[in-house]
């Protein structure tokens, strides 16, 4: 009995020392550690601002290339409201989207936005999918355990 | 033993085929599936921008009407910072808020904002509630398993 | 058997009454209740806008001071994109950051941003830490159970 108590105390002390070290030496801090084999993330885009769109697409790529997540991350991009600009054939994002598509990203569009704005689906890229509502997608994915990122 | 290995292999193959199908046929993708009986979502509003306020309230309604969530979704709206404009009696949002209230939405306001900005509570709608801090609400609700949406 | 059924029914009734009360009396609603002993939150900053930066830092302080979370909340601030302005020695945020540092906040910076923008690390505060990508941090922390706040 005494032996186990001692071992337990030793482990607790090690944990304590580790914690103190982490807090006093920020230079050695390298962020969270990815311990799982698979991660799902839903990226949100609801703006037509070029800087915001380019930033979101670049952020998705950065996450896919993060050494902690590389080869383990699946991304879905959910677009609603003004964000629909990113899927317009007349826009400037085709190549970036295709590069992300090649990395397994699923491109989803809110059907409400398309209907409310009377957008012709033929004006949008053929490789996108439609979900009933972007907001419903955000809520359900969180309940499924997905991470959500809205840069 | 062999028999079980075979069954296991068969299942893995089925899973693999299903995955390939999902990835090559985006047109059939209809988004996440709502498998639970109840969902809770916290909507965040911290902007006075009319477009942002109207968009957030419309998004809440879209989520409540999403066929995947209809009748299963409970929403709380947490307002802080500039977002307090939405609750001002002098504003233009009374009817939209009352429509959402009739759908069971709980309207919450950050007490810090009211105190820091010396806002008279009589200038805000009587049907709202007050929480110690909007940010505390966001953190605790996530720990309670709620989905969080900040459009 | 009957006795237990009765007790069960009594408890269900109490729950029902409590729920009705909560929904009809918003004035008494005081928000979520913090039932755990410890909470972790990741705050996101990716904007150089002074109002957004000051608001985010103030929000972090509000969460730390929320009576529901006081003494139980640990915060990490993850900065990427334009948000890097907050860590610039030439900026105006040193004292506010040091106040938060004294409250145990960990300051993290996305390495991609620093590399892509060719920022000299000597121009940033020495008390910050670097993570491979801000977006990877956001995803992994959510999988670790952290709350995420992007004001």
Coordinates of C-alpha atoms in Angstrom, one line a residue:
Chain A
X1 CA 0.0 0.0 0.0
X2 CA 2.7 2.4 1.0
X3 CA 4.6 1.6 -2.1
X4 CA 1.7 2.6 -4.4
X5 CA 1.1 5.8 -2.5
X6 CA 4.8 6.7 -3.0
X7 CA 4.6 5.9 -6.7
X8 CA 1.5 8.0 -7.0
X9 CA 3.1 10.9 -5.2
X10 CA 6.1 10.7 -7.4
X11 CA 3.9 10.9 -10.5
X12 CA 2.0 13.8 -9.2
X13 CA 5.2 15.6 -8.4
X14 CA 6.4 15.0 -12.0
X15 CA 3.2 16.4 -13.3
X16 CA 3.6 19.4 -11.1
X17 CA 7.1 20.1 -12.2
X18 CA 6.1 19.7 -15.8
X19 CA 3.4 22.2 -15.4
X20 CA 5.6 24.8 -13.7
X21 CA 8.2 24.3 -16.4
X22 CA 5.6 24.9 -19.2
X23 CA 4.5 28.1 -17.6
X24 CA 7.8 29.6 -16.9
X25 CA 9.5 28.8 -20.2
X26 CA 7.3 30.1 -23.0
X27 CA 10.1 29.9 -25.5
X28 CA 9.9 26.1 -25.4
X29 CA 6.1 26.1 -25.8
X30 CA 5.2 24.7 -29.2
X31 CA 1.4 24.6 -28.9
X32 CA -1.1 21.8 -28.8
X33 CA -0.1 18.3 -29.7
X34 CA -2.2 16.3 -32.1
X35 CA -2.7 13.0 -30.5
X36 CA -5.5 11.6 -32.6
X37 CA -5.3 9.8 -36.0
X38 CA -8.0 11.9 -37.7
X39 CA -9.4 15.4 -37.4
X40 CA -12.4 17.0 -39.1
X41 CA -12.8 20.7 -39.5
X42 CA -15.6 22.9 -40.9
X43 CA -14.4 26.2 -42.3
X44 CA -17.0 29.0 -42.5
X45 CA -17.1 31.7 -45.1
X46 CA -19.9 34.3 -45.2
X47 CA -18.1 37.3 -46.7
X48 CA -17.5 38.5 -50.2
X49 CA -14.5 40.6 -49.1
X50 CA -11.5 39.5 -51.3
X51 CA -9.0 39.7 -48.4
X52 CA -11.3 37.6 -46.2
X53 CA -11.9 35.0 -48.9
X54 CA -8.2 34.7 -49.8
X55 CA -7.3 34.6 -46.1
X56 CA -9.8 31.8 -45.4
X57 CA -8.6 29.7 -48.3
X58 CA -5.0 30.2 -47.3
X59 CA -5.8 29.4 -43.7
X60 CA -7.3 26.1 -44.8
X61 CA -4.1 25.2 -46.7
X62 CA -2.0 26.2 -43.6
X63 CA -4.1 23.8 -41.5
X64 CA -3.7 21.0 -44.0
X65 CA 0.1 21.6 -44.1
X66 CA 0.5 22.0 -40.3
X67 CA 3.1 19.3 -39.4
X68 CA 0.8 18.3 -36.5
X69 CA -2.1 17.6 -38.8
X70 CA -0.7 16.8 -42.2
X71 CA -2.3 13.7 -43.6
X72 CA -4.8 13.5 -40.7
X73 CA -7.1 16.4 -41.4
X74 CA -10.3 16.4 -43.5
X75 CA -11.9 19.8 -44.2
X76 CA -15.4 20.9 -45.4
X77 CA -15.9 24.5 -46.4
X78 CA -19.4 25.8 -45.7
X79 CA -20.4 29.0 -47.6
X80 CA -23.4 31.2 -47.0
X81 CA -24.6 34.8 -47.3
X82 CA -22.2 37.0 -49.2
X83 CA -19.6 34.2 -49.1
X84 CA -21.2 32.7 -52.2
X85 CA -18.9 34.9 -54.3
X86 CA -16.2 32.4 -53.8
X87 CA -18.1 29.8 -55.9
X88 CA -19.0 32.1 -58.8
X89 CA -17.6 31.0 -62.1
X90 CA -17.1 34.7 -62.9
X91 CA -14.8 35.0 -59.9
X92 CA -11.0 34.6 -59.4
X93 CA -10.9 31.6 -57.0
X94 CA -11.2 28.6 -59.4
X95 CA -7.6 27.5 -59.3
X96 CA -7.3 27.9 -55.5
X97 CA -10.5 25.9 -55.0
X98 CA -9.3 23.2 -57.3
X99 CA -6.0 22.9 -55.4
X100 CA -8.0 22.5 -52.2
X101 CA -10.4 20.0 -53.9
X102 CA -7.3 17.9 -54.8
X103 CA -6.4 17.8 -51.1
X104 CA -9.8 16.3 -50.3
X105 CA -11.7 19.5 -49.2
X106 CA -15.5 19.2 -49.6
X107 CA -17.1 22.4 -50.9
X108 CA -20.6 23.0 -49.5
X109 CA -23.0 25.9 -50.2
X110 CA -26.1 27.0 -48.3
X111 CA -29.3 26.4 -50.3
X112 CA -31.1 29.2 -48.5
X113 CA -28.6 31.8 -49.9
X114 CA -29.0 30.5 -53.5
X115 CA -32.8 30.6 -53.3
X116 CA -33.2 33.9 -51.4
X117 CA -30.8 35.6 -53.9
X118 CA -32.3 33.9 -56.9
X119 CA -28.8 32.7 -58.0
X120 CA -28.6 30.4 -61.1
X121 CA -26.8 27.3 -60.0
X122 CA -25.2 27.2 -63.5
X123 CA -23.3 30.3 -62.5
X124 CA -21.6 28.4 -59.6
X125 CA -18.9 25.8 -60.0
X126 CA -20.1 22.2 -60.7
X127 CA -17.9 20.7 -58.1
X128 CA -19.8 22.2 -55.1
X129 CA -22.5 20.5 -53.0
X130 CA -25.7 22.0 -51.5
X131 CA -26.9 21.7 -47.9
X132 CA -30.3 22.9 -46.6
X133 CA -28.8 25.7 -44.5
X134 CA -25.3 26.8 -43.7
X135 CA -26.2 27.5 -40.1
X136 CA -27.7 24.1 -39.7
X137 CA -24.5 22.6 -41.0
X138 CA -22.4 24.6 -38.4
X139 CA -24.6 23.4 -35.5
X140 CA -24.8 19.7 -36.5
X141 CA -21.1 19.4 -37.3
X142 CA -20.2 20.7 -33.8
X143 CA -22.5 18.0 -32.4
X144 CA -20.7 15.5 -34.5
X145 CA -17.4 16.5 -32.8
X146 CA -16.0 18.6 -35.6
X147 CA -13.8 21.6 -35.0
X148 CA -15.2 24.8 -36.5
X149 CA -13.0 27.6 -37.8
X150 CA -14.3 31.0 -38.9
X151 CA -11.2 33.0 -39.7
Chain B
X1 CA -10.6 -16.8 -36.3
X2 CA -10.3 -16.7 -40.1
X3 CA -14.0 -16.2 -40.5
X4 CA -13.9 -13.1 -38.3
X5 CA -10.9 -11.7 -40.1
X6 CA -12.8 -12.1 -43.4
X7 CA -15.9 -10.3 -42.1
X8 CA -13.8 -7.5 -40.7
X9 CA -12.0 -7.2 -44.1
X10 CA -15.4 -7.1 -45.8
X11 CA -16.6 -4.3 -43.6
X12 CA -13.5 -2.3 -44.0
X13 CA -13.8 -2.6 -47.8
X14 CA -17.4 -1.5 -47.7
X15 CA -16.3 1.6 -45.6
X16 CA -13.6 2.3 -48.2
X17 CA -16.0 2.1 -51.1
X18 CA -18.5 4.3 -49.3
X19 CA -15.8 6.9 -48.7
X20 CA -14.6 6.9 -52.3
X21 CA -18.2 7.3 -53.5
X22 CA -18.8 10.3 -51.2
X23 CA -15.7 12.0 -52.4
X24 CA -16.2 11.5 -56.1
X25 CA -19.9 12.4 -56.3
X26 CA -20.4 15.8 -54.6
X27 CA -23.7 16.3 -56.3
X28 CA -25.2 13.7 -53.9
X29 CA -23.8 15.3 -50.8
X30 CA -26.4 16.9 -48.7
X31 CA -24.4 17.8 -45.7
X32 CA -24.4 16.6 -42.1
X33 CA -27.3 14.4 -40.8
X34 CA -29.0 15.4 -37.5
X35 CA -29.1 12.2 -35.5
X36 CA -30.0 13.6 -32.1
X37 CA -33.4 14.6 -30.7
X38 CA -32.2 17.9 -29.3
X39 CA -29.7 20.6 -30.2
X40 CA -28.6 23.7 -28.3
X41 CA -27.0 26.6 -30.0
X42 CA -25.5 29.8 -28.7
X43 CA -25.6 32.7 -31.2
X44 CA -23.1 35.5 -30.7
X45 CA -23.7 39.2 -31.6
X46 CA -21.1 41.9 -30.7
X47 CA -21.6 44.3 -33.6
X48 CA -23.9 47.3 -34.1
X49 CA -23.6 47.0 -37.9
X50 CA -27.2 46.8 -39.3
X51 CA -26.2 44.3 -41.9
X52 CA -24.5 42.1 -39.3
X53 CA -27.4 42.3 -36.9
X54 CA -30.0 41.5 -39.6
X55 CA -27.9 38.7 -40.9
X56 CA -27.4 37.1 -37.5
X57 CA -31.2 37.2 -36.7
X58 CA -32.0 35.8 -40.2
X59 CA -29.3 33.1 -39.7
X60 CA -31.0 32.1 -36.4
X61 CA -34.3 31.7 -38.2
X62 CA -32.7 29.7 -41.0
X63 CA -31.2 27.3 -38.4
X64 CA -34.6 26.9 -36.7
X65 CA -36.3 26.2 -40.1
X66 CA -33.5 23.9 -41.4
X67 CA -35.4 20.6 -42.0
X68 CA -32.7 18.7 -40.3
X69 CA -33.2 20.7 -37.0
X70 CA -36.8 21.9 -37.1
X71 CA -38.5 21.3 -33.8
X72 CA -35.3 20.0 -32.3
X73 CA -33.2 23.2 -31.9
X74 CA -33.1 25.6 -28.9
X75 CA -31.3 28.9 -29.3
X76 CA -29.9 31.4 -26.9
X77 CA -28.6 34.8 -28.3
X78 CA -25.8 36.3 -26.3
X79 CA -25.1 40.0 -26.9
X80 CA -22.1 42.0 -25.8
X81 CA -20.1 45.1 -26.8
X82 CA -21.6 47.1 -29.7
X83 CA -24.1 44.3 -30.2
X84 CA -26.3 45.8 -27.4
X85 CA -27.8 48.0 -30.2
X86 CA -30.1 45.1 -31.1
X87 CA -31.9 45.3 -27.7
X88 CA -32.5 49.1 -27.7
X89 CA -36.1 50.1 -27.6
X90 CA -35.2 52.9 -29.9
X91 CA -33.9 50.4 -32.5
X92 CA -35.6 48.7 -35.5
X93 CA -35.4 45.1 -34.3
X94 CA -38.4 44.7 -32.0
X95 CA -40.6 42.7 -34.3
X96 CA -37.9 40.3 -35.5
X97 CA -36.8 39.7 -31.9
X98 CA -40.4 39.0 -30.8
X99 CA -40.8 36.5 -33.7
X100 CA -37.7 34.7 -32.5
X101 CA -38.9 34.9 -28.9
X102 CA -42.1 33.2 -30.0
X103 CA -39.9 30.4 -31.4
X104 CA -38.4 29.9 -27.9
X105 CA -35.2 31.9 -28.4
X106 CA -33.7 33.1 -25.1
X107 CA -32.3 36.7 -25.3
X108 CA -29.3 37.3 -23.1
X109 CA -27.2 40.4 -22.5
X110 CA -23.8 40.8 -21.0
X111 CA -24.0 42.8 -17.7
X112 CA -20.4 44.1 -18.2
X113 CA -21.4 46.0 -21.3
X114 CA -24.4 47.6 -19.7
X115 CA -22.3 48.7 -16.7
X116 CA -19.2 49.9 -18.6
X117 CA -21.4 51.9 -21.0
X118 CA -23.7 53.2 -18.3
X119 CA -26.7 52.0 -20.2
X120 CA -30.1 52.5 -18.6
X121 CA -31.8 49.0 -18.5
X122 CA -35.1 50.8 -19.1
X123 CA -33.9 51.7 -22.6
X124 CA -33.6 47.9 -23.4
X125 CA -36.4 45.5 -24.0
X126 CA -38.0 44.0 -20.9
X127 CA -37.9 40.5 -22.3
X128 CA -34.1 40.1 -22.2
X129 CA -32.1 38.5 -19.5
X130 CA -28.7 39.4 -18.1
X131 CA -25.6 37.3 -17.6
X132 CA -22.4 38.2 -15.7
X133 CA -20.3 38.3 -18.9
X134 CA -20.9 37.5 -22.5
X135 CA -17.5 35.8 -22.8
X136 CA -18.1 33.7 -19.7
X137 CA -21.4 32.6 -21.3
X138 CA -19.6 31.6 -24.5
X139 CA -17.0 29.5 -22.6
X140 CA -19.4 27.7 -20.2
X141 CA -21.9 26.9 -22.9
X142 CA -19.2 25.2 -25.0
X143 CA -18.3 23.1 -21.9
X144 CA -22.0 22.2 -21.6
X145 CA -21.8 20.8 -25.1
X146 CA -23.6 23.6 -26.9
X147 CA -22.8 24.5 -30.5
X148 CA -21.7 28.1 -30.9
X149 CA -22.4 30.2 -34.0
X150 CA -20.8 33.7 -34.6
X151 CA -22.0 34.6 -38.1
Chain C
X1 CA -41.7 -0.6 -7.2
X2 CA -44.6 1.8 -7.0
X3 CA -42.7 3.9 -4.5
X4 CA -39.8 4.4 -7.0
X5 CA -42.2 5.2 -9.8
X6 CA -43.8 7.9 -7.6
X7 CA -40.4 9.4 -6.7
X8 CA -39.4 9.4 -10.3
X9 CA -42.6 11.1 -11.4
X10 CA -42.1 13.7 -8.7
X11 CA -38.7 14.5 -9.9
X12 CA -39.8 14.7 -13.5
X13 CA -42.6 17.1 -12.5
X14 CA -40.1 19.2 -10.6
X15 CA -37.9 19.4 -13.7
X16 CA -40.8 20.3 -15.8
X17 CA -41.9 23.1 -13.4
X18 CA -38.3 24.4 -13.3
X19 CA -38.2 24.5 -17.1
X20 CA -41.5 26.4 -17.4
X21 CA -40.4 28.9 -14.8
X22 CA -37.1 29.5 -16.6
X23 CA -38.9 30.1 -19.8
X24 CA -41.6 32.4 -18.5
X25 CA -39.4 34.5 -16.2
X26 CA -36.4 35.8 -18.2
X27 CA -35.6 38.4 -15.6
X28 CA -34.4 35.7 -13.2
X29 CA -32.3 34.0 -15.9
X30 CA -28.6 34.5 -15.0
X31 CA -27.1 32.4 -17.8
X32 CA -25.1 29.2 -17.8
X33 CA -23.7 27.7 -14.5
X34 CA -20.1 26.8 -14.3
X35 CA -20.1 23.3 -12.8
X36 CA -16.5 22.2 -13.5
X37 CA -13.4 23.0 -11.5
X38 CA -11.3 24.0 -14.5
X39 CA -11.9 25.6 -17.9
X40 CA -9.6 26.2 -20.9
X41 CA -10.3 28.8 -23.5
X42 CA -8.4 29.6 -26.7
X43 CA -8.9 33.3 -27.8
X44 CA -8.4 34.1 -31.5
X45 CA -7.0 37.3 -32.9
X46 CA -6.4 37.8 -36.6
X47 CA -7.0 41.5 -37.1
X48 CA -4.8 44.6 -36.8
X49 CA -7.8 46.8 -36.1
X50 CA -7.2 48.7 -32.9
X51 CA -10.8 48.4 -31.7
X52 CA -10.8 44.7 -32.4
X53 CA -7.5 44.1 -30.6
X54 CA -8.5 46.2 -27.5
X55 CA -11.9 44.5 -27.5
X56 CA -10.4 41.0 -27.6
X57 CA -8.0 41.8 -24.8
X58 CA -10.8 43.3 -22.7
X59 CA -13.0 40.3 -23.4
X60 CA -10.3 38.0 -22.2
X61 CA -10.1 40.0 -18.9
X62 CA -13.9 40.0 -18.6
X63 CA -14.0 36.2 -18.9
X64 CA -11.2 35.8 -16.3
X65 CA -13.1 38.1 -13.9
X66 CA -16.6 36.5 -14.6
X67 CA -17.7 35.4 -11.1
X68 CA -18.7 32.0 -12.6
X69 CA -15.1 31.4 -13.9
X70 CA -12.8 33.4 -11.6
X71 CA -9.9 31.3 -10.5
X72 CA -10.9 28.4 -12.7
X73 CA -10.1 29.7 -16.2
X74 CA -6.9 29.2 -18.2
X75 CA -6.6 31.2 -21.4
X76 CA -4.3 30.9 -24.4
X77 CA -4.3 33.7 -27.0
X78 CA -3.5 32.5 -30.6
X79 CA -2.5 35.3 -33.0
X80 CA -2.2 35.0 -36.8
X81 CA -2.5 37.0 -40.0
X82 CA -2.9 40.8 -39.3
X83 CA -3.3 40.1 -35.6
X84 CA 0.5 39.9 -35.2
X85 CA 0.3 43.7 -34.7
X86 CA -0.6 43.0 -31.0
X87 CA 2.8 41.5 -30.3
X88 CA 4.9 44.3 -32.0
X89 CA 7.3 46.0 -29.6
X90 CA 6.5 49.2 -31.5
X91 CA 2.8 48.8 -30.6
X92 CA 0.6 50.1 -27.8
X93 CA -0.4 46.8 -26.1
X94 CA 2.6 45.9 -24.0
X95 CA 1.1 46.8 -20.6
X96 CA -2.3 45.2 -21.3
X97 CA -0.5 42.0 -22.5
X98 CA 1.7 42.0 -19.3
X99 CA -1.4 42.3 -17.1
X100 CA -2.9 39.3 -18.9
X101 CA 0.4 37.4 -18.7
X102 CA 0.4 38.0 -14.9
X103 CA -3.1 36.3 -14.9
X104 CA -1.6 33.2 -16.5
X105 CA -2.5 33.9 -20.1
X106 CA -0.3 32.1 -22.6
X107 CA 0.6 34.2 -25.7
X108 CA 1.0 32.2 -28.9
X109 CA 1.9 33.3 -32.4
X110 CA 1.5 31.5 -35.7
X111 CA 4.9 30.7 -37.3
X112 CA 3.5 30.8 -40.8
X113 CA 2.6 34.5 -40.4
X114 CA 6.0 35.4 -39.2
X115 CA 7.7 33.5 -42.0
X116 CA 5.4 34.6 -44.9
X117 CA 5.6 38.3 -43.8
X118 CA 9.4 38.1 -43.1
X119 CA 8.9 39.5 -39.6
X120 CA 12.0 39.8 -37.5
X121 CA 11.2 37.9 -34.2
X122 CA 13.3 40.6 -32.4
X123 CA 10.5 43.0 -33.2
X124 CA 8.0 40.9 -31.3
X125 CA 7.8 40.6 -27.5
X126 CA 10.1 38.0 -25.9
X127 CA 7.3 36.6 -23.8
X128 CA 5.4 35.1 -26.7
X129 CA 5.6 31.5 -27.9
X130 CA 5.4 30.1 -31.5
X131 CA 3.2 27.4 -32.8
X132 CA 3.5 25.8 -36.3
X133 CA 0.1 27.3 -37.5
X134 CA -2.6 29.3 -35.9
X135 CA -5.2 27.3 -37.7
X136 CA -3.8 24.0 -36.6
X137 CA -3.8 25.3 -33.0
X138 CA -7.5 26.2 -33.3
X139 CA -8.5 22.7 -34.6
X140 CA -6.4 20.7 -32.1
X141 CA -7.5 22.7 -29.1
X142 CA -11.1 22.0 -29.9
X143 CA -10.4 18.3 -30.1
X144 CA -8.8 18.6 -26.7
X145 CA -12.1 20.0 -25.4
X146 CA -11.1 23.6 -25.1
X147 CA -13.7 26.4 -25.6
X148 CA -12.8 28.7 -28.5
X149 CA -13.7 32.4 -28.6
X150 CA -13.2 34.7 -31.6
X151 CA -14.8 38.0 -30.5

